[in-house]
Amino acid sequence: MRIVVCMKQTFDTEAKIALTADGLIDSTGVTLVVDPYSEFAVEKGIQFKEKFGGEVVIVCIGDTQAETAIRQCMAMGADRAVIVTDPAMDGSDQSATARVLAKAVISQEPDIILGGFKSVDSGSAQVMLRLAEILNLPHVNVVTNIEIGEGKAIATRELDDGVELVEVSLPAIFTAQQGLAEPRYPSVKGIMQAKKKELKRLTLADLDIDPTSVGPANAKVKIHGLTLPAPRKGGRIIGGEIPEATADLVKALRDEAKVI
Amino acid sequence: MAGVWVFAEAKDGKFRRVILEMLGEARKFADHLGEELWAVLVGSNVAELSSLLGEHGADKVLVMDNPNLAAYTTDVYAGVTLGLINTYQPTAVLFANSNMGRDLAPILAQKLDTGLITDLTGITYGPEILFKRPIYAGKALVELSFAANARPMLLTIRPKVFTPAEPQTGRQAEVITASADLNALTLRQVIKDVIRKASTRVDLTEADIVISGGRGMKNPENFKILEEVADILGAAVGASRAAVDEGWREPQYQVGQTGKVVSPQLYIAVGISGAIQHLAGMNSSKCIVAINKDPEAEIFKVADYGIVGDLFQVIPILKQELQQALASA
């Protein structure tokens, strides 16, 4: 079984976000990690490989820094990786990203394709589904479990008020929600082996994609500017003994904040 | 033809509040463009909901009522909705940022080769319409616009942000009944089972009040005291990543940058230190209360009200005080 996992590198969720003088996201000093939702998918992929045999291939669009995240996935147990690095990709929207990803993914002839249902940075939650549509493959979105059967799989999809079990035939795409799999910590042996695993570097030209068909000029959605939300001011600590303080709190919520 | 559409997702003969919020904003959007506001009703036994949509501002209601549309599956709903869009050519289509909207909108965006802005939290109407959405779970905001050739504009709308439309009794929409040959669609997703939550508790992202517990809760059993307070307030119960990582609560209740982003009227953080990734998930709440025994906890820096003390002492008293306060209200 060949499992392809689409992986994105993002900021650590403990990172504070600041803007540069040009109004862009400032990445100075920020720790870059495997996106948590990608990581659930990577872990699930490795579990499938351990159970059914085969290999886990990481597919990533990113710059050379993203190779650190790829090695992390390899240290967890992924077998090899394909990274698409091309300056033309800077400022591409989800539509272009999905189109490039599609070419890279399908070249691996996957049985199962996994990825995060969203990322913790842009969080637009649409690339994996656009990918499914481009590849004309069935998908199940926002899943917390996948059971593999003969040529098909049943995935547990999150609903607003519960879950449903959805069956699709393979190959298919599944997008990971938190709870799908608990990512393992790489072993020392895993980290050592990761350094020697195959990492294939591709450009858009290698995928037969015209670099002028991606990027900001072709984006269907244009970025106008970034802002930071107004910082919250700390309020007041209600002092005194616990019973009095708690009573004061309830009064304040009712009479001052008017939220109960 | 044109129009701003609201995809009026209904469940058990009802709309979630976000649908009325979408109608409220879509009315402004349509008026700005000088176009009609259409509501689209797709499902089984939904036709009778048309009048409610008219009362809440829809000029036309496009109804696709079919017993085979009772349950959402991607291929059926995407096929049917694509047909409607191709027939009537709307300028924009708004979906709720629900599990249905999150699934349907990206598929349609790709089928239509157009743009999609998800999790919308604001629209600025000007010569160019700007759409605001959070990134990094709200640590930053981005303003976007659709390219001239990206039509229809597809959007998913975050609940609890926009002002719901006020009902106008007697206002009527023109109802257009549409039908589709569902047999012509390829169905690749088969629903084998649906398990609804036993809890009748309000959904985390739609709740007006959320009470969340963190590492300070010490064990899963202790969450019962938060549930008791939640019952009094009609609140949802959330958890920090620490509590979920410990296995005390299901991941679906996690509030944070991984997990759910909530913006209730009142957020009560109990035994939560206030890690940056948690703050990102609840920072936009109207009023934040923190209860923590550590006076240095980061959570106090964002809280409107704080009590420094042992939560196991505070919560039972809070429960009593709330009971009394709400009984006398």
Short mmCIF file of N, CA and C in Angstrom, two decimals, chain B residues 142-296:
data_model
loop_
_atom_site.label_atom_id
_atom_site.label_comp_id
_atom_site.label_asym_id
_atom_site.label_seq_id
_atom_site.Cartn_x
_atom_site.Cartn_y
_atom_site.Cartn_z
N VAL B 142 -6.52 38.96 7.91
CA VAL B 142 -6.14 39.29 6.54
C VAL B 142 -7.37 39.82 5.81
N GLU B 143 -7.13 40.85 4.98
CA GLU B 143 -8.20 41.36 4.12
C GLU B 143 -7.95 40.91 2.69
N LEU B 144 -9.00 40.40 2.07
CA LEU B 144 -8.89 39.77 0.76
C LEU B 144 -9.95 40.33 -0.18
N SER B 145 -9.68 40.18 -1.47
CA SER B 145 -10.74 40.48 -2.44
C SER B 145 -10.71 39.39 -3.51
N PHE B 146 -11.80 39.26 -4.24
CA PHE B 146 -11.86 38.27 -5.31
C PHE B 146 -11.34 38.88 -6.60
N ALA B 147 -10.56 38.11 -7.35
CA ALA B 147 -10.12 38.55 -8.68
C ALA B 147 -11.36 38.74 -9.55
N ALA B 148 -11.22 39.62 -10.55
CA ALA B 148 -12.37 39.97 -11.40
C ALA B 148 -13.00 38.75 -12.06
N ASN B 149 -12.18 37.75 -12.36
CA ASN B 149 -12.71 36.57 -13.07
C ASN B 149 -13.16 35.47 -12.11
N ALA B 150 -13.03 35.71 -10.82
CA ALA B 150 -13.39 34.66 -9.85
C ALA B 150 -14.87 34.82 -9.47
N ARG B 151 -15.75 34.27 -10.27
CA ARG B 151 -17.18 34.32 -10.01
C ARG B 151 -17.77 32.93 -10.22
N PRO B 152 -18.76 32.55 -9.41
CA PRO B 152 -19.23 33.32 -8.27
C PRO B 152 -18.19 33.39 -7.15
N MET B 153 -18.34 34.41 -6.31
CA MET B 153 -17.50 34.50 -5.11
C MET B 153 -18.07 33.50 -4.11
N LEU B 154 -17.24 32.60 -3.62
CA LEU B 154 -17.73 31.64 -2.62
C LEU B 154 -17.15 32.00 -1.25
N LEU B 155 -17.99 31.89 -0.25
CA LEU B 155 -17.58 32.26 1.10
C LEU B 155 -18.17 31.29 2.12
N THR B 156 -17.42 31.00 3.18
CA THR B 156 -18.04 30.34 4.33
C THR B 156 -17.98 31.32 5.49
N ILE B 157 -19.07 31.37 6.27
CA ILE B 157 -19.27 32.42 7.25
C ILE B 157 -19.13 31.86 8.66
N ARG B 158 -18.27 32.50 9.45
CA ARG B 158 -18.10 32.07 10.83
C ARG B 158 -19.35 32.41 11.66
N PRO B 159 -19.83 31.46 12.44
CA PRO B 159 -20.98 31.75 13.30
C PRO B 159 -20.66 32.80 14.36
N LYS B 160 -21.69 33.49 14.81
CA LYS B 160 -21.61 34.41 15.95
C LYS B 160 -20.80 35.66 15.68
N VAL B 161 -20.65 36.04 14.44
CA VAL B 161 -19.93 37.26 14.13
C VAL B 161 -20.88 38.32 13.58
N PHE B 162 -21.72 37.93 12.62
CA PHE B 162 -22.59 38.89 11.96
C PHE B 162 -23.93 39.00 12.71
N THR B 163 -24.57 40.16 12.55
CA THR B 163 -25.84 40.41 13.23
C THR B 163 -26.97 39.70 12.48
N PRO B 164 -27.75 38.90 13.20
CA PRO B 164 -28.83 38.18 12.50
C PRO B 164 -29.88 39.14 11.94
N ALA B 165 -30.51 38.74 10.84
CA ALA B 165 -31.58 39.54 10.25
C ALA B 165 -32.77 39.55 11.19
N GLU B 166 -33.40 40.71 11.31
CA GLU B 166 -34.63 40.82 12.10
C GLU B 166 -35.79 40.31 11.24
N PRO B 167 -36.68 39.50 11.84
CA PRO B 167 -37.81 39.04 11.04
C PRO B 167 -38.81 40.16 10.76
N GLN B 168 -39.34 40.19 9.54
CA GLN B 168 -40.40 41.14 9.19
C GLN B 168 -41.64 40.32 8.88
N THR B 169 -42.55 40.30 9.83
CA THR B 169 -43.73 39.45 9.71
C THR B 169 -44.50 39.79 8.44
N GLY B 170 -44.84 38.77 7.71
CA GLY B 170 -45.65 38.96 6.51
C GLY B 170 -44.84 39.18 5.25
N ARG B 171 -43.53 39.48 5.41
CA ARG B 171 -42.70 39.66 4.22
C ARG B 171 -42.57 38.33 3.49
N GLN B 172 -42.79 38.36 2.20
CA GLN B 172 -42.78 37.09 1.45
C GLN B 172 -41.74 37.09 0.35
N ALA B 173 -41.15 35.94 0.16
CA ALA B 173 -40.19 35.77 -0.93
C ALA B 173 -40.87 35.00 -2.05
N GLU B 174 -40.42 35.25 -3.26
CA GLU B 174 -40.88 34.43 -4.38
C GLU B 174 -40.20 33.07 -4.29
N VAL B 175 -41.00 32.01 -4.39
CA VAL B 175 -40.43 30.67 -4.25
C VAL B 175 -40.24 30.05 -5.63
N ILE B 176 -39.02 29.61 -5.89
CA ILE B 176 -38.72 28.92 -7.15
C ILE B 176 -38.44 27.46 -6.81
N THR B 177 -39.21 26.57 -7.39
CA THR B 177 -39.01 25.16 -7.10
C THR B 177 -38.14 24.55 -8.19
N ALA B 178 -37.06 23.94 -7.77
CA ALA B 178 -36.13 23.32 -8.71
C ALA B 178 -36.13 21.81 -8.49
N SER B 179 -35.78 21.08 -9.50
CA SER B 179 -35.64 19.63 -9.31
C SER B 179 -34.40 19.16 -10.04
N ALA B 180 -33.93 18.00 -9.68
CA ALA B 180 -32.72 17.48 -10.32
C ALA B 180 -32.86 15.98 -10.46
N ASP B 181 -32.20 15.44 -11.44
CA ASP B 181 -32.18 13.99 -11.62
C ASP B 181 -31.00 13.44 -10.81
N LEU B 182 -31.32 12.99 -9.61
CA LEU B 182 -30.25 12.53 -8.73
C LEU B 182 -29.60 11.26 -9.25
N ASN B 183 -30.33 10.51 -10.06
CA ASN B 183 -29.77 9.26 -10.61
C ASN B 183 -28.60 9.53 -11.55
N ALA B 184 -28.57 10.76 -12.06
CA ALA B 184 -27.50 11.09 -13.00
C ALA B 184 -26.18 11.35 -12.28
N LEU B 185 -26.23 11.46 -10.93
CA LEU B 185 -25.02 11.78 -10.18
C LEU B 185 -24.30 10.50 -9.76
N THR B 186 -22.98 10.57 -9.76
CA THR B 186 -22.17 9.46 -9.26
C THR B 186 -22.04 9.64 -7.75
N LEU B 187 -22.33 8.62 -7.01
CA LEU B 187 -22.26 8.73 -5.55
C LEU B 187 -21.11 7.89 -5.04
N ARG B 188 -20.08 8.56 -4.58
CA ARG B 188 -18.89 7.81 -4.15
C ARG B 188 -18.81 7.69 -2.64
N GLN B 189 -19.57 8.52 -1.92
CA GLN B 189 -19.56 8.44 -0.46
C GLN B 189 -20.84 7.75 0.00
N VAL B 190 -20.71 6.69 0.78
CA VAL B 190 -21.88 5.97 1.29
C VAL B 190 -21.88 6.08 2.82
N ILE B 191 -22.97 6.63 3.35
CA ILE B 191 -23.04 6.76 4.81
C ILE B 191 -23.50 5.43 5.39
N LYS B 192 -22.66 4.86 6.26
CA LYS B 192 -22.97 3.56 6.85
C LYS B 192 -23.69 3.73 8.19
N ASP B 193 -23.39 4.80 8.88
CA ASP B 193 -24.00 4.99 10.20
C ASP B 193 -23.83 6.45 10.62
N VAL B 194 -24.76 6.92 11.42
CA VAL B 194 -24.66 8.26 11.99
C VAL B 194 -24.83 8.13 13.49
N ILE B 195 -23.90 8.69 14.23
CA ILE B 195 -23.98 8.63 15.70
C ILE B 195 -24.09 10.06 16.21
N ARG B 196 -25.29 10.42 16.70
CA ARG B 196 -25.49 11.77 17.23
C ARG B 196 -25.00 11.79 18.67
N LYS B 197 -24.50 12.94 19.07
CA LYS B 197 -24.07 13.10 20.45
C LYS B 197 -25.27 12.91 21.37
N ALA B 198 -25.08 12.20 22.45
CA ALA B 198 -26.17 11.99 23.39
C ALA B 198 -26.48 13.31 24.10
N SER B 199 -25.47 14.10 24.29
CA SER B 199 -25.63 15.35 25.03
C SER B 199 -26.51 16.33 24.26
N THR B 200 -27.36 17.02 25.00
CA THR B 200 -28.19 18.05 24.38
C THR B 200 -27.52 19.41 24.52
N ARG B 201 -26.30 19.39 25.03
CA ARG B 201 -25.59 20.63 25.28
C ARG B 201 -25.35 21.39 23.97
N VAL B 202 -25.39 22.71 24.07
CA VAL B 202 -25.21 23.57 22.91
C VAL B 202 -23.81 23.37 22.30
N ASP B 203 -23.74 23.54 20.99
CA ASP B 203 -22.50 23.37 20.26
C ASP B 203 -21.46 24.42 20.70
N LEU B 204 -20.22 23.96 20.85
CA LEU B 204 -19.13 24.82 21.35
C LEU B 204 -19.01 26.14 20.57
N THR B 205 -19.05 26.05 19.25
CA THR B 205 -18.81 27.25 18.44
C THR B 205 -20.04 28.14 18.34
N GLU B 206 -21.19 27.65 18.76
CA GLU B 206 -22.42 28.46 18.67
C GLU B 206 -22.87 28.96 20.04
N ALA B 207 -22.20 28.51 21.09
CA ALA B 207 -22.66 28.81 22.45
C ALA B 207 -22.44 30.27 22.80
N ASP B 208 -23.37 30.85 23.57
CA ASP B 208 -23.19 32.22 24.07
C ASP B 208 -22.25 32.24 25.27
N ILE B 209 -22.22 31.12 25.96
CA ILE B 209 -21.33 31.01 27.12
C ILE B 209 -20.54 29.70 27.01
N VAL B 210 -19.24 29.80 27.22
CA VAL B 210 -18.39 28.60 27.21
C VAL B 210 -17.62 28.57 28.52
N ILE B 211 -17.62 27.42 29.17
CA ILE B 211 -16.79 27.23 30.35
C ILE B 211 -15.79 26.11 30.05
N SER B 212 -14.51 26.42 30.18
CA SER B 212 -13.46 25.46 29.80
C SER B 212 -12.57 25.13 30.98
N GLY B 213 -12.12 23.90 31.02
CA GLY B 213 -11.21 23.45 32.06
C GLY B 213 -9.85 23.10 31.50
N GLY B 214 -8.83 23.28 32.32
CA GLY B 214 -7.47 22.97 31.90
C GLY B 214 -6.80 21.97 32.82
N ARG B 215 -5.49 22.04 32.85
CA ARG B 215 -4.72 21.09 33.64
C ARG B 215 -5.12 21.14 35.12
N GLY B 216 -5.54 22.31 35.58
CA GLY B 216 -5.92 22.47 36.97
C GLY B 216 -7.11 21.61 37.38
N MET B 217 -7.82 21.04 36.40
CA MET B 217 -8.98 20.18 36.73
C MET B 217 -8.53 18.86 37.35
N LYS B 218 -7.29 18.50 37.12
CA LYS B 218 -6.64 17.34 37.73
C LYS B 218 -7.07 15.97 37.23
N ASN B 219 -8.33 15.75 36.92
CA ASN B 219 -8.77 14.46 36.39
C ASN B 219 -10.08 14.61 35.63
N PRO B 220 -10.46 13.60 34.86
CA PRO B 220 -11.67 13.74 34.02
C PRO B 220 -12.95 13.89 34.86
N GLU B 221 -13.00 13.24 36.00
CA GLU B 221 -14.21 13.27 36.82
C GLU B 221 -14.55 14.69 37.27
N ASN B 222 -13.50 15.47 37.53
CA ASN B 222 -13.73 16.82 38.03
C ASN B 222 -14.45 17.73 37.04
N PHE B 223 -14.45 17.34 35.76
CA PHE B 223 -15.16 18.17 34.79
C PHE B 223 -16.66 18.22 35.07
N LYS B 224 -17.12 17.27 35.91
CA LYS B 224 -18.54 17.24 36.25
C LYS B 224 -18.97 18.57 36.88
N ILE B 225 -18.09 19.17 37.68
CA ILE B 225 -18.49 20.42 38.33
C ILE B 225 -18.62 21.56 37.30
N LEU B 226 -17.84 21.48 36.23
CA LEU B 226 -17.99 22.48 35.18
C LEU B 226 -19.29 22.25 34.41
N GLU B 227 -19.61 20.97 34.22
CA GLU B 227 -20.86 20.64 33.52
C GLU B 227 -22.08 21.13 34.30
N GLU B 228 -21.98 21.04 35.62
CA GLU B 228 -23.09 21.52 36.45
C GLU B 228 -23.28 23.03 36.29
N VAL B 229 -22.18 23.76 36.26
CA VAL B 229 -22.27 25.20 36.04
C VAL B 229 -22.80 25.48 34.63
N ALA B 230 -22.32 24.69 33.67
CA ALA B 230 -22.77 24.85 32.28
C ALA B 230 -24.28 24.62 32.17
N ASP B 231 -24.79 23.66 32.92
CA ASP B 231 -26.23 23.37 32.88
C ASP B 231 -27.03 24.59 33.34
N ILE B 232 -26.53 25.25 34.37
CA ILE B 232 -27.24 26.42 34.89
C ILE B 232 -27.24 27.56 33.86
N LEU B 233 -26.11 27.71 33.17
CA LEU B 233 -25.93 28.83 32.25
C LEU B 233 -26.37 28.52 30.81
N GLY B 234 -26.67 27.26 30.53
CA GLY B 234 -26.92 26.87 29.14
C GLY B 234 -25.65 27.00 28.32
N ALA B 235 -24.54 26.69 28.95
CA ALA B 235 -23.23 26.89 28.32
C ALA B 235 -22.69 25.60 27.70
N ALA B 236 -21.69 25.75 26.84
CA ALA B 236 -20.94 24.61 26.32
C ALA B 236 -19.70 24.43 27.20
N VAL B 237 -19.19 23.19 27.23
CA VAL B 237 -17.99 22.91 28.03
C VAL B 237 -16.81 22.65 27.09
N GLY B 238 -15.77 23.44 27.24
CA GLY B 238 -14.57 23.27 26.43
C GLY B 238 -13.42 22.78 27.29
N ALA B 239 -12.25 22.65 26.66
CA ALA B 239 -11.07 22.18 27.38
C ALA B 239 -9.83 22.76 26.73
N SER B 240 -8.77 22.89 27.51
CA SER B 240 -7.49 23.33 26.95
C SER B 240 -6.78 22.12 26.36
N ARG B 241 -5.70 22.39 25.62
CA ARG B 241 -4.95 21.28 25.04
C ARG B 241 -4.39 20.38 26.14
N ALA B 242 -3.97 20.99 27.25
CA ALA B 242 -3.40 20.19 28.34
C ALA B 242 -4.41 19.14 28.80
N ALA B 243 -5.67 19.55 28.95
CA ALA B 243 -6.70 18.62 29.43
C ALA B 243 -7.00 17.54 28.39
N VAL B 244 -6.94 17.93 27.11
CA VAL B 244 -7.20 16.95 26.05
C VAL B 244 -6.02 15.98 25.93
N ASP B 245 -4.81 16.53 25.99
CA ASP B 245 -3.62 15.68 25.92
C ASP B 245 -3.60 14.66 27.05
N GLU B 246 -4.12 15.06 28.21
CA GLU B 246 -4.19 14.13 29.35
C GLU B 246 -5.25 13.06 29.14
N GLY B 247 -6.10 13.26 28.12
CA GLY B 247 -7.17 12.29 27.86
C GLY B 247 -8.41 12.52 28.70
N TRP B 248 -8.50 13.71 29.32
CA TRP B 248 -9.64 13.97 30.19
C TRP B 248 -10.89 14.36 29.41
N ARG B 249 -10.68 14.97 28.24
CA ARG B 249 -11.80 15.38 27.40
C ARG B 249 -11.51 14.96 25.97
N GLU B 250 -12.59 14.79 25.18
CA GLU B 250 -12.45 14.43 23.77
C GLU B 250 -11.82 15.60 22.99
N PRO B 251 -11.00 15.31 21.97
CA PRO B 251 -10.37 16.37 21.18
C PRO B 251 -11.36 17.36 20.59
N GLN B 252 -12.58 16.91 20.31
CA GLN B 252 -13.54 17.81 19.65
C GLN B 252 -13.94 18.99 20.54
N TYR B 253 -13.62 18.91 21.84
CA TYR B 253 -13.95 20.00 22.74
C TYR B 253 -12.77 20.92 23.02
N GLN B 254 -11.66 20.68 22.33
CA GLN B 254 -10.48 21.50 22.58
C GLN B 254 -10.64 22.91 22.00
N VAL B 255 -10.38 23.89 22.82
CA VAL B 255 -10.39 25.29 22.38
C VAL B 255 -8.94 25.73 22.20
N GLY B 256 -8.63 26.26 21.02
CA GLY B 256 -7.27 26.71 20.80
C GLY B 256 -6.92 26.77 19.33
N GLN B 257 -5.65 27.06 19.05
CA GLN B 257 -5.23 27.16 17.65
C GLN B 257 -5.33 25.81 16.96
N THR B 258 -4.97 24.73 17.66
CA THR B 258 -5.44 23.42 17.22
C THR B 258 -6.71 23.21 18.01
N GLY B 259 -7.78 22.88 17.35
CA GLY B 259 -9.07 22.76 18.02
C GLY B 259 -10.01 23.84 17.56
N LYS B 260 -10.99 24.16 18.41
CA LYS B 260 -12.03 25.10 18.00
C LYS B 260 -11.68 26.53 18.40
N VAL B 261 -12.07 27.46 17.55
CA VAL B 261 -11.98 28.87 17.89
C VAL B 261 -13.38 29.32 18.28
N VAL B 262 -13.51 29.90 19.45
CA VAL B 262 -14.84 30.30 19.94
C VAL B 262 -14.85 31.80 20.22
N SER B 263 -16.00 32.42 20.07
CA SER B 263 -16.11 33.83 20.47
C SER B 263 -17.46 34.09 21.14
N PRO B 264 -17.66 33.48 22.31
CA PRO B 264 -18.93 33.65 23.01
C PRO B 264 -19.03 35.00 23.71
N GLN B 265 -20.19 35.29 24.26
CA GLN B 265 -20.37 36.48 25.08
C GLN B 265 -19.53 36.37 26.35
N LEU B 266 -19.50 35.17 26.88
CA LEU B 266 -18.79 34.94 28.13
C LEU B 266 -17.96 33.66 28.04
N TYR B 267 -16.68 33.78 28.34
CA TYR B 267 -15.78 32.62 28.35
C TYR B 267 -15.19 32.49 29.75
N ILE B 268 -15.41 31.37 30.38
CA ILE B 268 -14.89 31.16 31.74
C ILE B 268 -13.78 30.12 31.67
N ALA B 269 -12.56 30.55 31.95
CA ALA B 269 -11.39 29.66 31.88
C ALA B 269 -11.06 29.19 33.30
N VAL B 270 -11.15 27.90 33.51
CA VAL B 270 -11.00 27.35 34.86
C VAL B 270 -9.76 26.46 34.91
N GLY B 271 -8.80 26.83 35.71
CA GLY B 271 -7.58 26.03 35.82
C GLY B 271 -6.80 25.96 34.52
N ILE B 272 -6.86 27.07 33.78
CA ILE B 272 -6.16 27.17 32.50
C ILE B 272 -5.10 28.25 32.64
N SER B 273 -3.84 27.91 32.28
CA SER B 273 -2.75 28.87 32.50
C SER B 273 -2.76 29.98 31.46
N GLY B 274 -3.22 29.66 30.23
CA GLY B 274 -3.28 30.69 29.20
C GLY B 274 -2.13 30.62 28.22
N ALA B 275 -1.80 29.42 27.76
CA ALA B 275 -0.78 29.27 26.71
C ALA B 275 -1.25 30.02 25.47
N ILE B 276 -0.28 30.52 24.70
CA ILE B 276 -0.60 31.33 23.51
C ILE B 276 -1.56 30.58 22.59
N GLN B 277 -1.33 29.28 22.46
CA GLN B 277 -2.17 28.54 21.52
C GLN B 277 -3.61 28.43 22.03
N HIS B 278 -3.81 28.46 23.34
CA HIS B 278 -5.18 28.48 23.88
C HIS B 278 -5.81 29.86 23.70
N LEU B 279 -5.04 30.90 24.01
CA LEU B 279 -5.55 32.27 23.89
C LEU B 279 -6.06 32.55 22.48
N ALA B 280 -5.35 32.01 21.48
CA ALA B 280 -5.76 32.22 20.09
C ALA B 280 -7.18 31.71 19.86
N GLY B 281 -7.57 30.70 20.60
CA GLY B 281 -8.88 30.09 20.39
C GLY B 281 -10.03 30.76 21.09
N MET B 282 -9.74 31.72 22.02
CA MET B 282 -10.84 32.32 22.78
C MET B 282 -10.70 33.82 22.99
N ASN B 283 -9.65 34.38 22.39
CA ASN B 283 -9.30 35.78 22.56
C ASN B 283 -10.39 36.75 22.12
N SER B 284 -11.23 36.34 21.18
CA SER B 284 -12.24 37.25 20.66
C SER B 284 -13.56 37.13 21.42
N SER B 285 -13.56 36.43 22.56
CA SER B 285 -14.75 36.37 23.39
C SER B 285 -15.06 37.77 23.93
N LYS B 286 -16.34 38.06 24.15
CA LYS B 286 -16.69 39.42 24.62
C LYS B 286 -16.17 39.64 26.03
N CYS B 287 -16.43 38.69 26.91
CA CYS B 287 -16.02 38.84 28.30
C CYS B 287 -15.31 37.56 28.73
N ILE B 288 -14.14 37.71 29.32
CA ILE B 288 -13.36 36.54 29.75
C ILE B 288 -13.21 36.55 31.27
N VAL B 289 -13.50 35.41 31.87
CA VAL B 289 -13.31 35.23 33.30
C VAL B 289 -12.24 34.16 33.49
N ALA B 290 -11.29 34.43 34.38
CA ALA B 290 -10.25 33.44 34.66
C ALA B 290 -10.29 33.06 36.13
N ILE B 291 -10.25 31.77 36.38
CA ILE B 291 -10.17 31.27 37.75
C ILE B 291 -8.94 30.37 37.80
N ASN B 292 -7.94 30.79 38.57
CA ASN B 292 -6.68 30.06 38.59
C ASN B 292 -5.96 30.37 39.90
N LYS B 293 -5.30 29.37 40.44
CA LYS B 293 -4.65 29.62 41.74
C LYS B 293 -3.31 30.33 41.60
N ASP B 294 -2.78 30.35 40.36
CA ASP B 294 -1.49 31.01 40.15
C ASP B 294 -1.70 32.46 39.72
N PRO B 295 -1.37 33.43 40.58
CA PRO B 295 -1.62 34.84 40.24
C PRO B 295 -0.81 35.29 39.03
N GLU B 296 0.27 34.56 38.70
CA GLU B 296 1.12 34.93 37.57
C GLU B 296 0.63 34.33 36.25
#
